[in-house]
PDB file of C-alpha atoms in Angstrom:
ATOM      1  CA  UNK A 123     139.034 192.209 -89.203  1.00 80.00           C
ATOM      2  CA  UNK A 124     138.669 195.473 -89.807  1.00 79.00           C
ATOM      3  CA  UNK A 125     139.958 196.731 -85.919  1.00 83.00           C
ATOM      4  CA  UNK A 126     142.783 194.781 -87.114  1.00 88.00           C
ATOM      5  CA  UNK A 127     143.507 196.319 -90.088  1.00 86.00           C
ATOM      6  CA  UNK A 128     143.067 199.960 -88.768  1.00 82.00           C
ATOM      7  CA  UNK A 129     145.101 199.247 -85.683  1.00 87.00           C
ATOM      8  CA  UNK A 130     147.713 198.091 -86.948  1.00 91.00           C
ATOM      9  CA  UNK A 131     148.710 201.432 -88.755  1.00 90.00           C
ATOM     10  CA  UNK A 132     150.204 202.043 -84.901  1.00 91.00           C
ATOM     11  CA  UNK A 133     151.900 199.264 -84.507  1.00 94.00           C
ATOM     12  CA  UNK A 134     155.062 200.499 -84.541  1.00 95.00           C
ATOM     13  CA  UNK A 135     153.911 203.909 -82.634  1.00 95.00           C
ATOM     14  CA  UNK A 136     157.122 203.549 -80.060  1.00 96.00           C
ATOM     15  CA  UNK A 137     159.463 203.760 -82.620  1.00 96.00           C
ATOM     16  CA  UNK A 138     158.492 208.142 -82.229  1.00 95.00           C
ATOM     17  CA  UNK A 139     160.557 207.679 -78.791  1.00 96.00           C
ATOM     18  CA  UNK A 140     163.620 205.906 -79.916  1.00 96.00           C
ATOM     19  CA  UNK A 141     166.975 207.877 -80.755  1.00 96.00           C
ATOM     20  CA  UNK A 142     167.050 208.259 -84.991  1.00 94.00           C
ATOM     21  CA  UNK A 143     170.565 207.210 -83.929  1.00 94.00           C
ATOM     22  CA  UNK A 144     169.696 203.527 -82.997  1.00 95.00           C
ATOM     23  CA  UNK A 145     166.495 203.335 -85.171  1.00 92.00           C
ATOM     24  CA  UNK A 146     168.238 203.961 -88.946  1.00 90.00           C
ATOM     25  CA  UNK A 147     171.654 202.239 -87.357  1.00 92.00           C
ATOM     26  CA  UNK A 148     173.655 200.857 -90.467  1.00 89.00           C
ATOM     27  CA  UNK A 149     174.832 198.047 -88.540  1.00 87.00           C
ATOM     28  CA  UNK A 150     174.322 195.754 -85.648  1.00 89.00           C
ATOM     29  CA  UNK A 151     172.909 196.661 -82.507  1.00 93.00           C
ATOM     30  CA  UNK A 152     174.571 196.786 -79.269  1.00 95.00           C
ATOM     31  CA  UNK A 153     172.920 194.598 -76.501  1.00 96.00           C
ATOM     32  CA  UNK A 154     172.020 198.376 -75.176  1.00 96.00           C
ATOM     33  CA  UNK A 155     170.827 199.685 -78.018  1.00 96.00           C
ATOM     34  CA  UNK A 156     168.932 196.020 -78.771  1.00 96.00           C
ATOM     35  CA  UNK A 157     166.889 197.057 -75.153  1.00 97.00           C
ATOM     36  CA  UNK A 158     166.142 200.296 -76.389  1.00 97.00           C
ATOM     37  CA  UNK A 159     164.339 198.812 -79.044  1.00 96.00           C
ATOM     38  CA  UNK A 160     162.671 196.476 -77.211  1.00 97.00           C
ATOM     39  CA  UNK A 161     161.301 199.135 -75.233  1.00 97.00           C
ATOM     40  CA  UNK A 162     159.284 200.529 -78.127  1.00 97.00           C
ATOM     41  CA  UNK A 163     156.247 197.998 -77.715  1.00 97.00           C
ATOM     42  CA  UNK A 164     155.761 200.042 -74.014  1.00 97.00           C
ATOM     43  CA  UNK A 165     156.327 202.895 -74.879  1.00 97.00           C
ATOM     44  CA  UNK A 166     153.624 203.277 -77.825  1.00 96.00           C
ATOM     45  CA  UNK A 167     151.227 201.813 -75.337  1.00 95.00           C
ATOM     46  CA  UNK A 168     151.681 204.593 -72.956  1.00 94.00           C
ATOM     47  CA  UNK A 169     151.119 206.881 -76.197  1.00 93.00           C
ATOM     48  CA  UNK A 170     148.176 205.255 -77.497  1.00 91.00           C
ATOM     49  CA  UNK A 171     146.896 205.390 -73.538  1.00 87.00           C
ATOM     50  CA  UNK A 172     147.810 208.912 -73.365  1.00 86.00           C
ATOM     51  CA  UNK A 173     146.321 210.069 -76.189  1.00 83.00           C
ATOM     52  CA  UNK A 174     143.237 207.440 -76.663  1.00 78.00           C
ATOM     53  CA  UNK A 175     140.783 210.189 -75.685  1.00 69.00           C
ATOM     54  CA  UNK A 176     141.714 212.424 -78.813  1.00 69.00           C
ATOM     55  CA  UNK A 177     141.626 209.304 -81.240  1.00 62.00           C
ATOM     56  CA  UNK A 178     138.773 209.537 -83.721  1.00 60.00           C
ATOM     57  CA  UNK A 179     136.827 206.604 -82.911  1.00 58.00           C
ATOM     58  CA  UNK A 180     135.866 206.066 -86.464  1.00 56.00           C
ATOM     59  CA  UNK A 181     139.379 205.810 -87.240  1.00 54.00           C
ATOM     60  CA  UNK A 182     140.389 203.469 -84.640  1.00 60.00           C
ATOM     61  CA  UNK A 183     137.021 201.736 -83.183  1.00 59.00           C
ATOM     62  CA  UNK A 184     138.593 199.170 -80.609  1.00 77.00           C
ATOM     63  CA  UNK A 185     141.353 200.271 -78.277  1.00 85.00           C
ATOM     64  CA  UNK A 186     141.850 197.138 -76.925  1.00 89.00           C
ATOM     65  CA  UNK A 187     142.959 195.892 -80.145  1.00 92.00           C
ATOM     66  CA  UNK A 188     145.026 198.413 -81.118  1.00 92.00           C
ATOM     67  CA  UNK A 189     146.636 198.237 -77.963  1.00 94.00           C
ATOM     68  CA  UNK A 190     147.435 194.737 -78.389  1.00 96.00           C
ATOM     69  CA  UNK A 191     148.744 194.864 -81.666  1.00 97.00           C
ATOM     70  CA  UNK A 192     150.791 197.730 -80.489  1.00 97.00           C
ATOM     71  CA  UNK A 193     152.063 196.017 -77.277  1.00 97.00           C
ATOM     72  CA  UNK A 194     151.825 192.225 -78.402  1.00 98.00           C
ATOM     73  CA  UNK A 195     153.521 191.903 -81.999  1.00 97.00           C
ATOM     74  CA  UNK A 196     156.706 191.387 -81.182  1.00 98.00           C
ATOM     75  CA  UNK A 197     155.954 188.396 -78.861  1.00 98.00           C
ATOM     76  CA  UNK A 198     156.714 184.903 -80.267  1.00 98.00           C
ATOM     77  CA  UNK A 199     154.807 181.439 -80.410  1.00 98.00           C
ATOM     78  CA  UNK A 200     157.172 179.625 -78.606  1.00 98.00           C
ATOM     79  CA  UNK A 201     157.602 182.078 -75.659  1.00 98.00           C
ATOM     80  CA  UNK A 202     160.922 184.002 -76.814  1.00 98.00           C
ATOM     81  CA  UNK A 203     159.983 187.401 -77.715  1.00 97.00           C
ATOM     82  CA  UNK A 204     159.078 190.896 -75.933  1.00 97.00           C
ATOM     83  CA  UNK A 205     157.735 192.797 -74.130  1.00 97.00           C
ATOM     84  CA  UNK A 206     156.101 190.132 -71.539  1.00 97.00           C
ATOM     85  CA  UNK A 207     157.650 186.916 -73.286  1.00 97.00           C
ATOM     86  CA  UNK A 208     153.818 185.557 -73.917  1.00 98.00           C
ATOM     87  CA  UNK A 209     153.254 182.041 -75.778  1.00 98.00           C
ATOM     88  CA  UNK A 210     151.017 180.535 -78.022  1.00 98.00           C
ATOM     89  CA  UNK A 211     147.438 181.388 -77.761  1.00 98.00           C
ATOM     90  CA  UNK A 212     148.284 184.086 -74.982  1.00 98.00           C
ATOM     91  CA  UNK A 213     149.251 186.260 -77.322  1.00 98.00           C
ATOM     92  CA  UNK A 214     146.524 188.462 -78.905  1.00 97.00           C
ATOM     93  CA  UNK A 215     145.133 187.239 -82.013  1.00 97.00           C
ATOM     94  CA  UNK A 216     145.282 190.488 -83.706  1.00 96.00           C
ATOM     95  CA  UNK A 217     148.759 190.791 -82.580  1.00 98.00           C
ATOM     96  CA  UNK A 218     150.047 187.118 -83.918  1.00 98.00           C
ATOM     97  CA  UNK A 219     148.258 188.345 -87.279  1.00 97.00           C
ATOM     98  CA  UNK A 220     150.454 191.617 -87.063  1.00 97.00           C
ATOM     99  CA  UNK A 221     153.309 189.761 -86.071  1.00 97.00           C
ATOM    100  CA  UNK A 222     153.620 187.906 -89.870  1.00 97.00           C
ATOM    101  CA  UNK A 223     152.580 190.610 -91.624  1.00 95.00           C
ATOM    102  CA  UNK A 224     155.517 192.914 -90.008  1.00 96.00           C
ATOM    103  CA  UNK A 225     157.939 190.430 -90.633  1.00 97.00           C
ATOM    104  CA  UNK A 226     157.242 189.797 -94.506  1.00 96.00           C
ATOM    105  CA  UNK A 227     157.036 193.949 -94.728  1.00 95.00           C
ATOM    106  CA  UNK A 228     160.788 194.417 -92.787  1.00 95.00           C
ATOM    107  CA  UNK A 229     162.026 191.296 -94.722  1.00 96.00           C
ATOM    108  CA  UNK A 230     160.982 192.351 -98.170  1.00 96.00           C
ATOM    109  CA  UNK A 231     161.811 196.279 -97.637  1.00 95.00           C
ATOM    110  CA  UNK A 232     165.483 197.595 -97.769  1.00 92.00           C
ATOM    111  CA  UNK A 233     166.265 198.767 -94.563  1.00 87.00           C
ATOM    112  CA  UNK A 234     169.236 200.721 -93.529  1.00 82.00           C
ATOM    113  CA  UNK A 235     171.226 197.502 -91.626  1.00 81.00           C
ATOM    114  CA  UNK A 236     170.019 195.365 -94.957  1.00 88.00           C
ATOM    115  CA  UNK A 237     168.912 194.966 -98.182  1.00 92.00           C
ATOM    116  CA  UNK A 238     165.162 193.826 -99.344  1.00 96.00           C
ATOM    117  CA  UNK A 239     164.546 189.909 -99.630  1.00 96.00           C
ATOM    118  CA  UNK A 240     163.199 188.201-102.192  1.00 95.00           C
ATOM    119  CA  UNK A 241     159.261 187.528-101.848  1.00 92.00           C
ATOM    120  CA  UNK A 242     160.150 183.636-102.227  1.00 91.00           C
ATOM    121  CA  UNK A 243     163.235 183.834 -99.515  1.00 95.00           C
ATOM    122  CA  UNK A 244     160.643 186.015 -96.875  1.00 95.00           C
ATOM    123  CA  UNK A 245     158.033 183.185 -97.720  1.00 94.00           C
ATOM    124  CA  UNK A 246     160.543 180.393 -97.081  1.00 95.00           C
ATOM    125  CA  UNK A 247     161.781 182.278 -93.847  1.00 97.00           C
ATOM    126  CA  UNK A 248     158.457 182.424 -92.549  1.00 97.00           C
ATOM    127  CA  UNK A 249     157.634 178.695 -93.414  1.00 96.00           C
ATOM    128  CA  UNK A 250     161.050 177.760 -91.042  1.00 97.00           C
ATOM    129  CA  UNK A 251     159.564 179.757 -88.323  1.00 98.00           C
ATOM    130  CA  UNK A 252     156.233 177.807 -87.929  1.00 97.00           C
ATOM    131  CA  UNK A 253     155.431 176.961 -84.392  1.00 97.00           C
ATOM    132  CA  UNK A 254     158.463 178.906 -83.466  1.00 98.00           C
ATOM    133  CA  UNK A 255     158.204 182.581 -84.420  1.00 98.00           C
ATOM    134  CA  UNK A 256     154.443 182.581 -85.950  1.00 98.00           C
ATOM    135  CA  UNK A 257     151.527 180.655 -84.831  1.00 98.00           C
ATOM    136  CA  UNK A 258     151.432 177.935 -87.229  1.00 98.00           C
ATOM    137  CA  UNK A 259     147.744 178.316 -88.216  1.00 97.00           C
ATOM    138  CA  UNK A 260     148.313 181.787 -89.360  1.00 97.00           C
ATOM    139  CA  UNK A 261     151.377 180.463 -91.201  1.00 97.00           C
ATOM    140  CA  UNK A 262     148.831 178.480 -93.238  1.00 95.00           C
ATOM    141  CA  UNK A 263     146.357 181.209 -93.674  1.00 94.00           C
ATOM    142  CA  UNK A 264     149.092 183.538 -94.799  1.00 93.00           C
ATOM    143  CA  UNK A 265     150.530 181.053 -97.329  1.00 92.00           C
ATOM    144  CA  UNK A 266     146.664 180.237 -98.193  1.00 90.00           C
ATOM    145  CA  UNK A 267     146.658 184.237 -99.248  1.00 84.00           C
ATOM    146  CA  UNK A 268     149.643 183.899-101.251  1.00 78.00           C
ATOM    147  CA  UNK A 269     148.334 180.595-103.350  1.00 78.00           C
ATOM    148  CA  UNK A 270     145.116 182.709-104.391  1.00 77.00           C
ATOM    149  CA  UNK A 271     147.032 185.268-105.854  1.00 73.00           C
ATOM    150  CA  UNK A 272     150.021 183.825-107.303  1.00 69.00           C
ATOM    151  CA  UNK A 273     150.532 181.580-110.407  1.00 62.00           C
ATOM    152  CA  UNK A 274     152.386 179.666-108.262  1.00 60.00           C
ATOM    153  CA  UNK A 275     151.936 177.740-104.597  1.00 59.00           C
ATOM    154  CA  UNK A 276     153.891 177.748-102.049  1.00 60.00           C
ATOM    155  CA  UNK A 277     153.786 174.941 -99.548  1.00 58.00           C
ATOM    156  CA  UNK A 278     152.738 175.554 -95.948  1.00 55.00           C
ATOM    157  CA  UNK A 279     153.717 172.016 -94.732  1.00 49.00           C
TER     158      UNK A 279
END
């Protein structure tokens, strides 16, 4: 767990290589733009590869799962996402963790294309994407977190 947690500071690494321009965009993205951003899972691999020899090991202890979680946590359960469009229990562990944890962060933070969601309506979002976006099991771990520190449950069905 803790590889996980230290990784995952870099998870968004790529984002260094994409045009301020399309990364603080007020509005939508054009399909070209959208492919630019896409890219950025690559692209901080090739950084963290580039650089891996300079990284303070006590920092960053596992490569391998940093570069997964770097590579990997955009990918979806049911096969739809990028870079490599992996499903299920091909992608990474570390990276399906990632993956929820991003979401609820961007969904929950006031970005420059939107404003910051409720923690209910992120919690309800993620719940819909069950089997779909998230790997369900995490789903129910994540929403197991939540129950434990709120006053109030909310169902993981």
């Amino acid at each position: 767990m803790n590889h996980i947690v230290h990784s995952s500071i870099l998870h968004d690494i790529g984002k260094a290589e994409i045009p301020e321009g399309i990364l603080y965009k007020p509005g939508p993205l054009s399909p070209y733009e959208r492919k630019i951003i896409e890219m950025h899972p690559l692209m901080g691999s090739d950084i963290l590869n580039k650089i891996s020899r300079e990284i303070n090991n006590d920092v960053i202890s596992s490569l391998e799962v940093a570069e997964n979680i770097i590579l990997h946590h955009h990918e979806k359960w049911d096969g739809t996402g990028y870079p490599h469009r992996l499903k299920g229990e091909d992608i990474p562990l570390e990276a399906r963790i990632v993956a929820i944890v991003d979401v609820f962060d961007a969904l929950t933070s006031r970005r420059p294309y939107k404003d910051s969601w409720s923690v209910e309506r992120a919690l309800s979002f993620i719940n819909e994407q069950k089997g779909k976006h998230f790997d369900p099991s995490i789903v129910v771990s994540f929403f197991c977190y939540f129950n434990e520190k709120a006053s109030k449950p909310f169902p993981a069905q």
